[in-house]
Amino acid sequence: MEAMSELFDLFPDDASSTPADVPPPPVPMTDAQRLEIRRLFAQLGVVTAREQFDLVNVLIGIRLASVADLDMKAAALLKSRLEQRIASKSRVTTGNSWTDRDEDTWIDKL
């Protein structure tokens, strides 16, 4: 009977106690983030909600059911990834990786 008592000692009697490692609830994205993300989507030509939700899933791995599902941290990551996508679209590529490189190599610096 003693072993059974030890098993129940794993669970505290006090129902009000909560583990310290429970993360706080996510903070909703700000209005400024929402406006900036809309601007970036418009710059990319992604206008419908379905296209935007699909791109969010591709860029940051979150499948949205509504815009309210995007928290402040995810919105910051999405903004960064959208900016990277815009920068890569505006970059002219020749198909030659040597010509298209972003920085000088040690050979260029000689």
Short mmCIF file of C-alpha atoms in Angstrom, two decimals:
data_model
loop_
_atom_site.label_atom_id
_atom_site.label_comp_id
_atom_site.label_asym_id
_atom_site.label_seq_id
_atom_site.Cartn_x
_atom_site.Cartn_y
_atom_site.Cartn_z
CA MET A 1 0.00 0.00 0.00
CA GLU A 2 3.00 2.24 0.57
CA ALA A 3 3.95 2.23 -3.15
CA MET A 4 0.50 3.49 -4.14
CA SER A 5 0.82 6.37 -1.67
CA GLU A 6 4.14 7.38 -3.22
CA LEU A 7 2.53 7.52 -6.67
CA PHE A 8 -0.07 10.00 -5.52
CA ASP A 9 2.61 12.16 -3.93
CA LEU A 10 3.64 13.16 -7.47
CA PHE A 11 0.52 15.29 -7.78
CA PRO A 12 0.07 18.14 -5.32
CA ASP A 13 -3.16 18.44 -3.36
CA ASP A 14 -3.23 22.19 -3.95
CA ALA A 15 -5.12 22.69 -7.23
CA SER A 16 -4.10 26.35 -7.37
CA SER A 17 -0.42 25.57 -7.85
CA THR A 18 0.80 25.84 -11.44
CA PRO A 19 4.12 24.82 -12.93
CA ALA A 20 6.64 27.63 -13.30
CA ASP A 21 7.43 26.68 -16.90
CA VAL A 22 3.98 27.50 -18.31
CA PRO A 23 4.60 30.11 -21.03
CA PRO A 24 2.65 33.36 -20.90
CA PRO A 25 -0.10 33.79 -23.48
CA PRO A 26 1.06 35.23 -26.82
CA VAL A 27 0.87 39.00 -27.27
CA PRO A 28 -1.30 40.01 -30.26
CA MET A 29 0.42 41.83 -33.11
CA THR A 30 0.33 45.61 -33.00
CA ASP A 31 -1.59 47.85 -35.38
CA ALA A 32 1.74 49.15 -36.71
CA GLN A 33 2.84 45.57 -37.52
CA ARG A 34 -0.48 44.88 -39.23
CA LEU A 35 -0.16 48.00 -41.42
CA GLU A 36 3.45 47.22 -42.31
CA ILE A 37 2.62 43.62 -43.24
CA ARG A 38 -0.26 44.82 -45.44
CA ARG A 39 2.11 47.24 -47.16
CA LEU A 40 4.65 44.48 -47.77
CA PHE A 41 2.00 42.11 -49.16
CA ALA A 42 0.84 44.89 -51.51
CA GLN A 43 4.42 45.49 -52.62
CA LEU A 44 4.69 41.79 -53.49
CA GLY A 45 1.33 41.84 -55.27
CA VAL A 46 -0.21 39.33 -52.86
CA VAL A 47 -3.70 40.74 -52.45
CA THR A 48 -6.22 38.04 -51.52
CA ALA A 49 -6.51 36.69 -48.00
CA ARG A 50 -6.02 33.12 -49.25
CA GLU A 51 -2.75 34.06 -51.01
CA GLN A 52 -1.56 35.93 -47.93
CA PHE A 53 -2.40 33.04 -45.59
CA ASP A 54 -0.62 30.62 -47.92
CA LEU A 55 2.47 32.83 -48.05
CA VAL A 56 2.47 33.13 -44.24
CA ASN A 57 2.49 29.33 -44.06
CA VAL A 58 5.38 29.12 -46.56
CA LEU A 59 7.48 31.85 -44.94
CA ILE A 60 7.05 31.15 -41.22
CA GLY A 61 5.25 27.79 -41.04
CA ILE A 62 2.04 29.01 -39.43
CA ARG A 63 -1.28 28.05 -40.97
CA LEU A 64 -3.67 30.91 -40.18
CA ALA A 65 -7.44 30.61 -39.82
CA SER A 66 -7.72 34.37 -39.27
CA VAL A 67 -5.43 37.37 -39.04
CA ALA A 68 -5.98 37.39 -35.27
CA ASP A 69 -3.99 34.12 -35.09
CA LEU A 70 -0.77 36.05 -35.77
CA ASP A 71 0.95 37.15 -32.56
CA MET A 72 3.56 39.88 -32.14
CA LYS A 73 6.56 37.53 -32.35
CA ALA A 74 5.29 35.74 -35.46
CA ALA A 75 4.38 39.09 -37.06
CA ALA A 76 7.95 40.34 -36.54
CA LEU A 77 9.33 37.20 -38.18
CA LEU A 78 6.83 37.48 -41.05
CA LYS A 79 7.77 41.14 -41.63
CA SER A 80 11.44 40.20 -41.84
CA ARG A 81 10.78 37.33 -44.26
CA LEU A 82 8.53 39.51 -46.45
CA GLU A 83 11.27 42.15 -46.63
CA GLN A 84 13.76 39.46 -47.65
CA ARG A 85 11.36 38.24 -50.35
CA ILE A 86 10.99 41.80 -51.69
CA ALA A 87 14.77 42.31 -51.69
CA SER A 88 15.34 39.06 -53.57
CA LYS A 89 12.68 39.93 -56.17
CA SER A 90 14.28 43.30 -56.83
CA ARG A 91 17.73 41.78 -57.28
CA VAL A 92 18.67 41.33 -60.93
CA THR A 93 20.06 37.88 -61.64
CA THR A 94 22.00 36.85 -64.68
CA GLY A 95 22.00 33.13 -63.98
CA ASN A 96 25.74 33.29 -63.35
CA SER A 97 26.47 32.80 -59.65
CA TRP A 98 29.88 34.46 -59.96
CA THR A 99 28.40 37.60 -61.49
CA ASP A 100 25.39 37.61 -59.14
CA ARG A 101 27.39 37.40 -55.89
CA ASP A 102 26.65 40.05 -53.28
CA GLU A 103 30.13 40.66 -51.92
CA ASP A 104 33.66 40.84 -53.25
CA THR A 105 35.73 37.70 -52.88
CA TRP A 106 39.37 37.62 -51.89
CA ILE A 107 40.21 37.51 -55.59
CA ASP A 108 38.33 40.77 -56.18
CA LYS A 109 40.20 42.40 -53.31
CA LEU A 110 43.64 41.65 -54.80
#
